[in-house]
Short mmCIF file of C-alpha atoms in Angstrom, two decimals:
data_model
loop_
_atom_site.label_atom_id
_atom_site.label_comp_id
_atom_site.label_asym_id
_atom_site.label_seq_id
_atom_site.Cartn_x
_atom_site.Cartn_y
_atom_site.Cartn_z
CA MET A 1352 -198.50 5.12 -156.46
CA ILE A 1353 -199.18 1.67 -157.28
CA GLN A 1354 -196.29 -1.00 -156.45
CA ASN A 1355 -195.83 -4.67 -157.29
CA LEU A 1356 -192.80 -5.36 -155.19
CA LEU A 1357 -192.64 -9.18 -155.68
CA GLY A 1358 -192.56 -11.94 -158.08
CA THR A 1359 -195.51 -13.93 -159.50
CA SER A 1360 -196.05 -16.84 -157.14
CA VAL A 1361 -195.72 -14.63 -154.33
CA THR A 1362 -197.18 -10.98 -155.05
CA PHE A 1363 -197.79 -7.96 -152.85
CA LYS A 1364 -199.37 -4.85 -154.22
CA PHE A 1365 -200.27 -1.63 -152.36
CA GLU A 1366 -201.72 1.60 -153.07
CA ALA A 1367 -201.48 4.77 -151.03
CA TYR A 1368 -203.35 7.73 -152.26
CA MET A 1369 -201.03 10.21 -150.55
CA VAL A 1370 -201.96 12.93 -152.91
CA PHE A 1371 -205.53 12.86 -153.15
CA ASN A 1372 -206.55 16.19 -154.79
CA ASN A 1373 -207.88 14.28 -157.71
CA LEU A 1374 -210.23 12.19 -155.69
CA MET A 1375 -213.43 14.10 -155.10
CA ILE A 1376 -214.50 11.98 -152.00
CA MET A 1377 -211.04 12.87 -150.36
CA ASP A 1378 -211.35 16.44 -151.02
CA ALA A 1379 -214.76 16.72 -149.50
CA CYS A 1380 -213.86 14.66 -146.61
CA GLN A 1381 -211.26 14.23 -143.71
CA ILE A 1382 -209.33 11.37 -145.08
CA ASP A 1383 -205.67 11.45 -144.58
CA PHE A 1384 -204.84 8.20 -146.75
CA ILE A 1385 -206.03 4.92 -147.75
CA LEU A 1386 -203.82 2.01 -148.07
CA GLY A 1387 -204.93 -1.11 -149.94
CA SER A 1388 -202.87 -3.99 -150.23
CA TRP A 1389 -203.17 -7.53 -151.93
CA VAL A 1390 -200.96 -10.38 -150.74
CA HIS A 1391 -200.86 -13.59 -152.67
CA SER A 1392 -198.53 -16.54 -151.59
CA GLU A 1393 -198.31 -20.20 -152.57
CA LEU A 1394 -197.86 -22.03 -149.42
CA PRO A 1395 -195.47 -25.03 -148.86
CA THR A 1396 -198.71 -27.22 -148.46
CA GLY A 1397 -199.60 -26.35 -151.96
CA ALA A 1398 -202.54 -24.20 -150.80
CA ALA A 1399 -202.68 -20.39 -151.57
CA LEU A 1400 -202.96 -17.35 -149.16
CA ASN A 1401 -204.81 -14.51 -150.41
CA ILE A 1402 -205.06 -11.37 -148.09
CA THR A 1403 -206.87 -8.45 -149.32
CA SER A 1404 -206.93 -5.35 -147.14
CA LEU A 1405 -207.95 -1.71 -147.01
CA SER A 1406 -207.53 0.71 -144.39
CA ALA A 1407 -208.77 4.35 -144.38
CA TYR A 1408 -206.92 6.74 -142.01
CA LEU A 1409 -208.69 10.11 -141.34
CA ASN A 1410 -206.62 12.97 -140.51
CA SER A 1411 -206.08 14.69 -137.07
CA SER A 1412 -208.79 17.54 -137.80
CA THR A 1413 -211.38 14.92 -136.88
CA ASP A 1414 -211.58 12.01 -134.24
CA ALA A 1415 -214.02 9.99 -136.08
CA PRO A 1416 -213.05 6.37 -136.63
CA ASN A 1417 -210.81 4.87 -139.28
CA LEU A 1418 -212.06 2.12 -141.62
CA LEU A 1419 -210.40 -1.40 -141.70
CA ILE A 1420 -211.34 -4.20 -143.93
CA GLU A 1421 -209.44 -7.42 -144.17
CA LEU A 1422 -210.13 -10.40 -146.03
CA ILE A 1423 -207.96 -13.59 -145.36
CA GLN A 1424 -208.22 -16.68 -147.68
CA SER A 1425 -206.28 -19.67 -147.14
CA SER A 1426 -208.39 -22.21 -149.06
CA PRO A 1427 -211.50 -21.99 -151.50
CA SER A 1428 -213.89 -22.86 -148.62
CA SER A 1429 -212.67 -20.87 -145.78
CA LEU A 1430 -212.46 -17.06 -145.23
CA VAL A 1431 -211.47 -14.60 -142.32
CA LEU A 1432 -213.27 -11.15 -142.51
CA ILE A 1433 -212.36 -8.22 -140.37
CA LEU A 1434 -214.36 -5.33 -140.89
CA ASP A 1435 -214.38 -2.35 -138.32
CA LEU A 1436 -214.57 1.26 -137.76
CA SER A 1437 -211.61 1.57 -135.44
CA PRO A 1438 -212.06 3.84 -132.57
CA ARG A 1439 -209.26 6.84 -132.22
CA LYS A 1440 -210.03 7.51 -128.40
CA ASP A 1441 -210.12 5.23 -125.42
CA LEU A 1442 -213.79 4.25 -125.28
CA VAL A 1443 -213.77 3.46 -121.61
CA LEU A 1444 -212.95 7.15 -121.03
CA HIS A 1445 -215.21 8.50 -123.53
CA PRO A 1446 -218.57 6.80 -123.40
CA ASP A 1447 -220.01 9.70 -125.37
CA TYR A 1448 -217.73 8.78 -128.26
CA LEU A 1449 -219.04 5.09 -127.92
CA GLN A 1450 -222.54 6.28 -128.13
CA THR A 1451 -221.96 8.65 -131.22
CA PHE A 1452 -220.21 6.36 -133.22
CA TYR A 1453 -221.24 2.75 -132.15
CA GLU A 1454 -224.33 2.72 -130.19
CA SER A 1455 -226.33 5.14 -132.11
CA THR A 1456 -225.09 3.76 -135.40
CA ARG A 1457 -226.43 0.13 -134.36
CA LEU A 1458 -223.15 -1.11 -135.89
CA ASP A 1459 -223.50 -4.13 -133.71
CA GLU A 1460 -226.62 -5.47 -135.35
CA TYR A 1461 -224.45 -6.17 -138.52
CA ARG A 1462 -222.17 -8.21 -136.46
CA GLN A 1463 -225.17 -9.95 -135.13
CA MET A 1464 -226.54 -10.52 -138.61
CA LEU A 1465 -223.31 -12.36 -139.71
CA GLU A 1466 -223.31 -14.42 -136.54
CA LYS A 1467 -226.53 -16.06 -137.59
CA VAL A 1468 -225.15 -17.84 -140.56
CA PRO A 1469 -224.30 -21.45 -139.44
CA GLU A 1470 -220.73 -21.37 -140.97
CA VAL A 1471 -219.76 -18.22 -139.44
CA ARG A 1472 -218.02 -18.07 -135.98
CA PRO A 1473 -216.04 -15.44 -134.29
CA TYR A 1474 -212.25 -15.09 -135.15
CA PHE A 1475 -209.70 -14.29 -132.58
CA SER A 1476 -206.45 -12.63 -133.97
CA SER A 1477 -203.39 -14.03 -132.40
CA SER A 1478 -202.28 -10.59 -131.85
CA LEU A 1479 -203.67 -8.93 -128.70
CA TYR A 1480 -202.71 -5.78 -129.75
CA LEU A 1481 -204.89 -5.83 -132.86
CA ARG A 1482 -207.84 -7.09 -130.51
CA CYS A 1483 -207.25 -3.84 -128.61
CA VAL A 1484 -207.24 -1.44 -131.54
CA ILE A 1485 -210.72 -2.73 -132.74
CA SER A 1486 -214.01 -1.57 -131.50
CA PRO A 1487 -216.34 -3.64 -129.53
CA SER A 1488 -218.84 -4.15 -132.39
CA ALA A 1489 -216.05 -5.07 -134.72
CA ILE A 1490 -216.86 -7.93 -137.32
CA MET A 1491 -214.05 -10.57 -136.79
CA VAL A 1492 -215.39 -13.89 -138.03
CA ARG A 1493 -214.19 -17.00 -139.60
CA VAL A 1494 -216.39 -18.70 -142.37
CA ASP A 1495 -215.81 -22.33 -142.94
CA THR A 1496 -217.92 -24.11 -145.37
CA GLU A 1497 -217.83 -27.70 -147.21
CA THR A 1498 -215.75 -27.83 -150.14
CA GLU A 1499 -217.86 -30.51 -152.07
CA THR A 1500 -218.66 -28.26 -155.15
CA GLY A 1501 -217.82 -29.15 -158.82
CA ALA A 1502 -215.38 -27.23 -160.97
CA GLY A 1503 -217.00 -23.93 -162.26
CA GLU A 1504 -219.99 -24.27 -159.74
CA SER A 1505 -220.66 -21.56 -157.35
CA THR A 1506 -219.76 -22.61 -153.80
CA ARG A 1507 -221.35 -21.97 -150.45
CA LEU A 1508 -218.71 -19.62 -149.71
CA ASP A 1509 -219.58 -17.71 -152.91
CA TYR A 1510 -223.22 -17.57 -151.64
CA ILE A 1511 -222.44 -16.17 -148.29
CA ILE A 1512 -220.22 -13.55 -149.45
CA THR A 1513 -222.86 -12.62 -152.04
CA ASN A 1514 -225.79 -12.58 -149.62
CA HIS A 1515 -224.39 -12.02 -146.30
CA VAL A 1516 -221.12 -10.50 -146.34
CA HIS A 1517 -221.50 -8.23 -149.13
CA PRO A 1518 -224.72 -6.51 -147.86
CA VAL A 1519 -223.22 -5.97 -144.40
CA ALA A 1520 -219.88 -4.63 -145.66
CA LYS A 1521 -221.92 -2.12 -147.69
CA GLN A 1522 -223.82 -0.84 -144.96
CA VAL A 1523 -220.81 -0.44 -142.50
CA ILE A 1524 -218.75 1.26 -145.31
CA GLY A 1525 -221.75 3.50 -145.77
CA ILE A 1526 -221.97 4.41 -142.13
CA TRP A 1527 -218.38 5.09 -142.10
CA LEU A 1528 -218.55 7.45 -145.15
CA ASN A 1529 -221.21 9.42 -143.92
CA GLN A 1530 -220.70 9.83 -140.33
CA CYS A 1531 -217.03 9.49 -140.10
CA ALA A 1532 -215.12 10.29 -143.17
CA CYS A 1533 -217.47 13.25 -144.21
CA GLY A 1534 -219.12 13.54 -140.82
CA GLY A 1535 -217.74 17.21 -140.54
CA ARG A 1536 -216.76 16.57 -136.90
CA HIS A 1537 -213.79 18.72 -136.05
CA VAL A 1538 -211.54 18.56 -132.98
CA GLY A 1539 -209.60 21.40 -131.16
CA GLU A 1540 -205.78 22.01 -130.94
CA SER A 1541 -205.21 19.93 -127.52
CA ASP A 1542 -207.17 17.01 -129.14
CA LYS A 1543 -205.08 16.91 -132.14
CA ALA A 1544 -201.72 16.00 -130.19
CA TYR A 1545 -203.67 13.06 -128.51
CA LEU A 1546 -204.91 11.82 -131.77
CA GLU A 1547 -201.59 12.14 -133.56
CA LYS A 1548 -199.77 10.10 -130.60
CA ARG A 1549 -202.44 7.56 -130.46
CA ASP A 1550 -202.81 7.07 -134.35
CA GLY A 1551 -198.94 7.11 -134.50
CA LEU A 1552 -198.73 4.43 -132.21
CA ILE A 1553 -201.37 2.18 -133.99
CA LYS A 1554 -199.63 2.61 -137.27
CA ASN A 1555 -196.08 1.61 -135.66
CA LYS A 1556 -197.32 -1.27 -133.85
CA THR A 1557 -199.31 -2.53 -136.78
CA ILE A 1558 -196.13 -2.82 -138.73
CA GLU A 1559 -194.07 -4.29 -135.67
CA ILE A 1560 -196.53 -6.79 -134.59
CA ASP A 1561 -198.90 -7.73 -137.34
CA LEU A 1562 -197.17 -7.11 -140.56
CA GLY A 1563 -193.60 -7.38 -139.09
CA SER A 1564 -194.16 -10.93 -137.96
CA SER A 1565 -195.95 -12.43 -140.90
CA PHE A 1566 -194.12 -10.66 -143.90
CA PRO A 1567 -190.59 -12.37 -143.08
CA ARG A 1568 -192.39 -15.75 -142.96
CA LEU A 1569 -194.25 -15.32 -146.12
CA PHE A 1570 -191.72 -13.31 -148.35
CA GLY A 1571 -188.49 -13.92 -146.52
CA PRO A 1572 -186.57 -11.19 -144.79
CA GLN A 1573 -185.16 -9.14 -147.62
CA VAL A 1574 -188.41 -8.70 -149.40
CA ALA A 1575 -190.39 -8.25 -146.28
CA SER A 1576 -187.86 -5.46 -145.26
CA ARG A 1577 -188.58 -3.64 -148.77
CA VAL A 1578 -192.29 -3.85 -148.41
CA LEU A 1579 -192.54 -3.00 -144.90
CA GLY A 1580 -189.96 0.11 -145.78
CA GLU A 1581 -192.62 1.42 -148.30
CA ILE A 1582 -195.49 1.29 -145.78
CA GLN A 1583 -193.32 2.77 -143.24
CA LYS A 1584 -192.81 5.71 -145.63
CA VAL A 1585 -196.58 6.31 -146.07
CA PHE A 1586 -197.50 6.05 -142.37
CA THR A 1587 -194.78 8.45 -141.30
CA ALA A 1588 -195.22 11.04 -144.03
CA MET B 56 -221.30 -5.68 -94.23
CA ILE B 57 -223.00 -8.51 -95.66
CA GLN B 58 -226.78 -7.50 -96.62
CA ASN B 59 -229.72 -9.45 -97.92
CA LEU B 60 -231.82 -6.75 -99.34
CA LEU B 61 -234.72 -8.58 -101.04
CA GLY B 62 -237.16 -11.52 -100.18
CA THR B 63 -236.88 -15.13 -100.63
CA SER B 64 -238.22 -15.90 -104.35
CA VAL B 65 -235.94 -12.89 -105.20
CA THR B 66 -232.76 -12.42 -103.45
CA PHE B 67 -229.73 -10.20 -103.53
CA LYS B 68 -226.91 -10.26 -101.20
CA PHE B 69 -223.76 -8.26 -101.52
CA GLU B 70 -220.57 -8.13 -99.39
CA ALA B 71 -218.29 -5.21 -99.54
CA TYR B 72 -214.92 -5.54 -97.64
CA MET B 73 -214.34 -1.91 -97.14
CA VAL B 74 -212.45 -1.95 -93.86
CA PHE B 75 -210.04 -4.76 -94.59
CA ASN B 76 -207.54 -4.69 -91.78
CA ASN B 77 -208.61 -8.18 -90.60
CA LEU B 78 -207.91 -9.69 -94.03
CA MET B 79 -204.40 -10.67 -94.21
CA ILE B 80 -204.36 -11.02 -97.92
CA MET B 81 -205.67 -7.29 -98.37
CA ASP B 82 -203.25 -6.17 -95.73
CA ALA B 83 -200.32 -7.60 -97.79
CA CYS B 84 -201.85 -6.40 -101.14
CA GLN B 85 -203.02 -3.14 -103.03
CA ILE B 86 -206.70 -4.34 -102.87
CA ASP B 87 -209.13 -1.27 -102.39
CA PHE B 88 -212.41 -3.52 -101.89
CA ILE B 89 -214.02 -6.53 -103.12
CA LEU B 90 -217.47 -6.76 -103.97
CA GLY B 91 -219.43 -9.89 -104.33
CA SER B 92 -223.05 -10.41 -105.02
CA TRP B 93 -225.56 -13.34 -105.56
CA VAL B 94 -228.77 -12.65 -107.54
CA HIS B 95 -231.50 -15.11 -107.58
CA SER B 96 -234.65 -14.33 -109.38
CA GLU B 97 -237.78 -16.65 -110.55
CA LEU B 98 -238.67 -15.52 -114.07
CA PRO B 99 -242.11 -15.21 -115.34
CA THR B 100 -241.21 -18.24 -117.58
CA GLY B 101 -240.88 -20.40 -114.51
CA ALA B 102 -236.88 -20.47 -114.83
CA ALA B 103 -234.59 -19.51 -112.23
CA LEU B 104 -231.88 -16.64 -112.89
CA ASN B 105 -228.91 -16.92 -110.71
CA ILE B 106 -225.89 -14.45 -111.14
CA THR B 107 -222.80 -14.71 -109.02
CA SER B 108 -220.28 -12.04 -109.32
CA LEU B 109 -217.08 -11.19 -107.72
CA SER B 110 -215.06 -7.78 -108.52
CA ALA B 111 -211.86 -7.09 -106.76
CA TYR B 112 -210.80 -3.49 -107.21
CA LEU B 113 -207.15 -2.36 -106.62
CA ASN B 114 -206.34 0.90 -104.91
CA SER B 115 -204.77 3.94 -107.07
CA SER B 116 -201.27 3.06 -105.72
CA THR B 117 -200.87 0.51 -108.42
CA ASP B 118 -202.28 0.42 -111.89
CA ALA B 119 -202.26 -3.53 -112.15
CA PRO B 120 -205.62 -4.88 -113.24
CA ASN B 121 -208.81 -5.51 -111.41
CA LEU B 122 -210.46 -8.84 -111.15
CA LEU B 123 -213.83 -9.50 -112.79
CA ILE B 124 -215.71 -13.15 -112.38
CA GLU B 125 -219.37 -13.41 -113.25
CA LEU B 126 -221.39 -16.71 -113.46
CA ILE B 127 -224.92 -16.32 -115.10
CA GLN B 128 -227.13 -19.19 -114.92
CA SER B 129 -230.80 -19.27 -116.44
CA SER B 130 -231.17 -22.68 -116.77
CA PRO B 131 -229.72 -25.97 -115.45
CA SER B 132 -227.99 -26.80 -118.69
CA SER B 133 -226.59 -23.43 -119.53
CA LEU B 134 -223.89 -20.99 -118.09
CA VAL B 135 -222.27 -17.64 -118.98
CA LEU B 136 -218.81 -17.17 -117.64
CA ILE B 137 -216.99 -13.72 -117.52
CA LEU B 138 -213.54 -14.14 -116.09
CA ASP B 139 -211.04 -11.11 -116.76
CA LEU B 140 -208.12 -9.21 -115.33
CA SER B 141 -209.80 -5.85 -116.52
CA PRO B 142 -206.95 -3.48 -117.50
CA ARG B 143 -206.78 0.11 -115.86
CA LYS B 144 -205.18 1.96 -118.74
CA ASP B 145 -205.76 2.50 -122.57
CA LEU B 146 -203.95 -0.63 -123.98
CA VAL B 147 -203.66 0.78 -127.36
CA LEU B 148 -201.59 3.82 -125.73
CA HIS B 149 -199.69 1.34 -123.24
CA PRO B 150 -198.45 -1.65 -125.14
CA ASP B 151 -195.71 -2.18 -122.36
CA TYR B 152 -198.89 -2.67 -119.77
CA LEU B 153 -200.48 -5.10 -122.53
CA GLN B 154 -197.02 -6.95 -122.60
CA THR B 155 -196.65 -7.22 -118.95
CA PHE B 156 -200.06 -8.35 -117.74
CA TYR B 157 -201.50 -10.02 -120.77
CA GLU B 158 -198.86 -11.50 -123.15
CA SER B 159 -196.09 -12.34 -120.64
CA THR B 160 -198.76 -13.90 -118.41
CA ARG B 161 -200.11 -15.94 -121.41
CA LEU B 162 -203.50 -15.32 -120.17
CA ASP B 163 -205.18 -16.14 -123.65
CA GLU B 164 -203.94 -19.46 -123.40
CA TYR B 165 -206.82 -20.16 -120.69
CA ARG B 166 -209.60 -18.55 -123.05
CA GLN B 167 -208.20 -20.88 -125.78
CA MET B 168 -208.45 -24.05 -123.44
CA LEU B 169 -212.00 -23.47 -122.79
CA GLU B 170 -212.63 -22.54 -126.48
CA LYS B 171 -212.04 -26.24 -127.29
CA VAL B 172 -214.58 -27.71 -125.28
CA PRO B 173 -217.37 -28.42 -127.87
CA GLU B 174 -220.21 -26.82 -125.95
CA VAL B 175 -218.41 -23.49 -125.35
CA ARG B 176 -218.77 -20.66 -127.55
CA PRO B 177 -217.81 -16.98 -127.32
CA TYR B 178 -220.46 -14.83 -125.49
CA PHE B 179 -221.19 -11.06 -126.61
CA SER B 180 -222.60 -8.96 -123.54
CA SER B 181 -225.48 -6.74 -124.85
CA SER B 182 -223.54 -3.79 -123.38
CA LEU B 183 -220.73 -2.34 -125.72
CA TYR B 184 -219.51 -0.57 -122.73
CA LEU B 185 -218.80 -3.80 -120.82
CA ARG B 186 -217.01 -5.00 -123.99
CA CYS B 187 -214.71 -2.03 -123.86
CA VAL B 188 -213.72 -2.56 -120.10
CA ILE B 189 -212.58 -6.10 -120.64
CA SER B 190 -208.96 -7.12 -121.69
CA PRO B 191 -208.43 -8.77 -125.06
CA SER B 192 -207.68 -11.96 -123.44
CA ALA B 193 -211.17 -11.97 -121.50
CA ILE B 194 -212.83 -15.30 -120.97
CA MET B 195 -216.49 -14.37 -121.95
CA VAL B 196 -218.15 -17.56 -123.02
CA ARG B 197 -221.54 -19.35 -123.03
CA VAL B 198 -221.82 -22.92 -122.42
CA ASP B 199 -224.82 -24.87 -123.56
CA THR B 200 -225.20 -28.53 -122.85
CA GLU B 201 -228.11 -31.17 -123.27
CA THR B 202 -230.52 -31.46 -120.46
CA GLU B 203 -231.11 -35.22 -120.68
CA THR B 204 -229.93 -36.44 -117.21
CA GLY B 205 -232.00 -38.08 -114.49
CA ALA B 206 -232.54 -36.50 -111.08
CA GLY B 207 -229.65 -36.65 -109.00
CA GLU B 208 -227.24 -37.53 -111.66
CA SER B 209 -224.48 -35.13 -112.37
CA THR B 210 -224.87 -33.33 -115.70
CA ARG B 211 -222.37 -32.52 -118.45
CA LEU B 212 -222.57 -29.00 -117.30
CA ASP B 213 -221.07 -30.26 -113.71
CA TYR B 214 -218.49 -32.02 -115.60
CA ILE B 215 -217.50 -29.10 -117.70
CA ILE B 216 -217.58 -26.68 -114.59
CA THR B 217 -215.33 -29.18 -112.67
CA ASN B 218 -212.97 -30.28 -115.12
CA HIS B 219 -212.70 -27.09 -117.53
CA VAL B 220 -213.88 -24.26 -115.83
CA HIS B 221 -212.63 -24.59 -112.49
CA PRO B 222 -209.02 -25.25 -113.39
CA VAL B 223 -208.95 -22.42 -115.53
CA ALA B 224 -210.59 -19.96 -113.04
CA LYS B 225 -207.86 -21.11 -110.63
CA GLN B 226 -205.05 -20.58 -112.77
CA VAL B 227 -206.46 -17.13 -113.56
CA ILE B 228 -207.21 -15.96 -110.09
CA GLY B 229 -203.61 -17.19 -109.20
CA ILE B 230 -202.21 -14.89 -111.83
CA TRP B 231 -204.17 -11.95 -110.63
CA LEU B 232 -203.19 -12.55 -107.06
CA ASN B 233 -199.51 -13.07 -107.61
CA GLN B 234 -199.05 -10.27 -110.30
CA CYS B 235 -201.67 -7.98 -109.84
CA ALA B 236 -202.93 -7.69 -106.17
CA CYS B 237 -199.66 -8.62 -104.51
CA GLY B 238 -197.56 -7.50 -107.61
CA GLY B 239 -195.77 -4.60 -105.76
CA ARG B 240 -196.14 -2.36 -108.76
CA HIS B 241 -196.37 1.11 -107.72
CA VAL B 242 -197.24 4.16 -109.67
CA GLY B 243 -196.31 8.02 -109.31
CA GLU B 244 -198.58 10.90 -108.37
CA SER B 245 -199.32 11.94 -111.86
CA ASP B 246 -200.80 8.53 -112.83
CA LYS B 247 -202.73 8.29 -109.57
CA ALA B 248 -205.34 11.02 -110.91
CA TYR B 249 -205.69 9.12 -114.28
CA LEU B 250 -206.37 5.86 -112.39
CA GLU B 251 -208.73 7.54 -110.19
CA LYS B 252 -210.54 9.08 -113.22
CA ARG B 253 -210.77 5.91 -115.33
CA ASP B 254 -211.82 3.65 -112.26
CA GLY B 255 -214.40 6.03 -111.30
CA LEU B 256 -215.98 6.37 -114.76
CA ILE B 257 -215.94 2.39 -114.94
CA LYS B 258 -217.79 2.25 -111.56
CA ASN B 259 -220.23 4.77 -112.64
CA LYS B 260 -220.79 3.57 -116.02
CA THR B 261 -221.30 -0.24 -114.54
CA ILE B 262 -223.91 0.83 -112.35
CA GLU B 263 -225.72 2.92 -115.10
CA ILE B 264 -225.47 0.64 -117.91
CA ASP B 265 -225.29 -2.81 -116.49
CA LEU B 266 -226.99 -2.97 -113.14
CA GLY B 267 -229.14 0.07 -114.03
CA SER B 268 -230.84 -1.56 -116.57
CA SER B 269 -231.07 -5.29 -115.40
CA PHE B 270 -231.87 -4.59 -111.56
CA PRO B 271 -235.12 -2.68 -112.10
CA ARG B 272 -236.38 -5.31 -114.60
CA LEU B 273 -235.66 -8.03 -112.02
CA PHE B 274 -236.43 -6.53 -108.83
CA GLY B 275 -238.84 -3.67 -109.56
CA PRO B 276 -237.72 0.12 -109.52
CA GLN B 277 -237.95 0.54 -105.67
CA VAL B 278 -235.93 -2.62 -104.74
CA ALA B 279 -233.42 -1.82 -107.42
CA SER B 280 -232.88 1.60 -106.38
CA ARG B 281 -232.18 0.55 -102.48
CA VAL B 282 -229.74 -2.12 -103.89
CA LEU B 283 -227.96 0.25 -106.34
CA GLY B 284 -227.73 2.99 -103.89
CA GLU B 285 -225.77 0.69 -101.33
CA ILE B 286 -223.44 -0.22 -104.30
CA GLN B 287 -222.96 3.37 -105.03
CA LYS B 288 -221.97 4.16 -101.35
CA VAL B 289 -219.18 1.49 -101.81
CA PHE B 290 -218.09 2.56 -105.20
CA THR B 291 -217.68 6.27 -104.05
CA ALA B 292 -216.46 5.55 -100.65
#
């Protein structure tokens, strides 16, 4: 389903592929569902806020990490990028899991690559819970560039996205597809209950803390309630 | 016990207060032991490496966070500071614990205070495991200042330590003492086994990943083995 729940100056669209038999990749892999959303809101300051996010949740037949991508843009010269393979186990108690999905895959090198770009600096989400949910090699960065570019000219931000963000994102998504979504890692029945509990808690908290606090501010309580209600349906389906 | 295990150009001292009846604070609180270490090593480059660390571990009658302080200085103009109340539970599964020790205490404000100093930037440990062990409001920063100061003059780094690091550290340690070490939070028998398992794993991994990789490089395999052996005795006592 694809829904456009709001008007033109404030738009929110999301897609939830819950019935995924027609998607070959989902057939072959262990994906539960993919949630993509596009938020556009004109702010009282005159600026526009654009948030694009894509979360891919694996089912409980595997304990491999989920995929999280979020791009937040509140001006033409700045960008916040969140790109992570979110762990589904407590990494402190499971160092073998850390080794398999984060150390062996050398994921941190992609974070280090972006860190070398002069305009890139670490980004700290205001939600402590979100900071707990991400992995130690999560890419959470803010890119702030100069705005002195004529209309139609490509900006420094465009350059950074094309030459730094894009190749890094492609590599990280490649690792997720090959080693997580289609990695063929299966868990036993006892682990399934743990995964379902932890996954469920993350979904509930994501709505409560992250979306539940920002959406009413952006869209007003009524519209926010409708949007969050639809997401809740997908999460608890 | 206080031990000086190495020579003069390379020194390592540590104190482990395992018998703590003579320390009033430990009597009143739930501290298991405190491990303080001072490492000084002259590097092949001619520079000196100085590491001061203090870890305070609580016993398993409480699940309150431990205290971790580390100061790493490899030149007179730079400093790495690690200051954290390390969680003893999976914060993703225990959002109430996150609320009690991290959100209600507003610990992240101290990280934000230091972040505002121009010479301060986030520090990422090369150990992904260490990044997992810390809390989402951990202070892990690197301070890099200019070196242009005459002999005997106080440096910009001194100024930052006195006016920014010191007051922040004092506040964070105060929160730990009042709300963790002497917070009177007690856990049931079923939680004790979980805490002992998680605490034990962190101690083993700290030796294996962190100290076990750096000490042989700094002190050579034989001396490193003696030092790590002594720490292991404290951890497993």
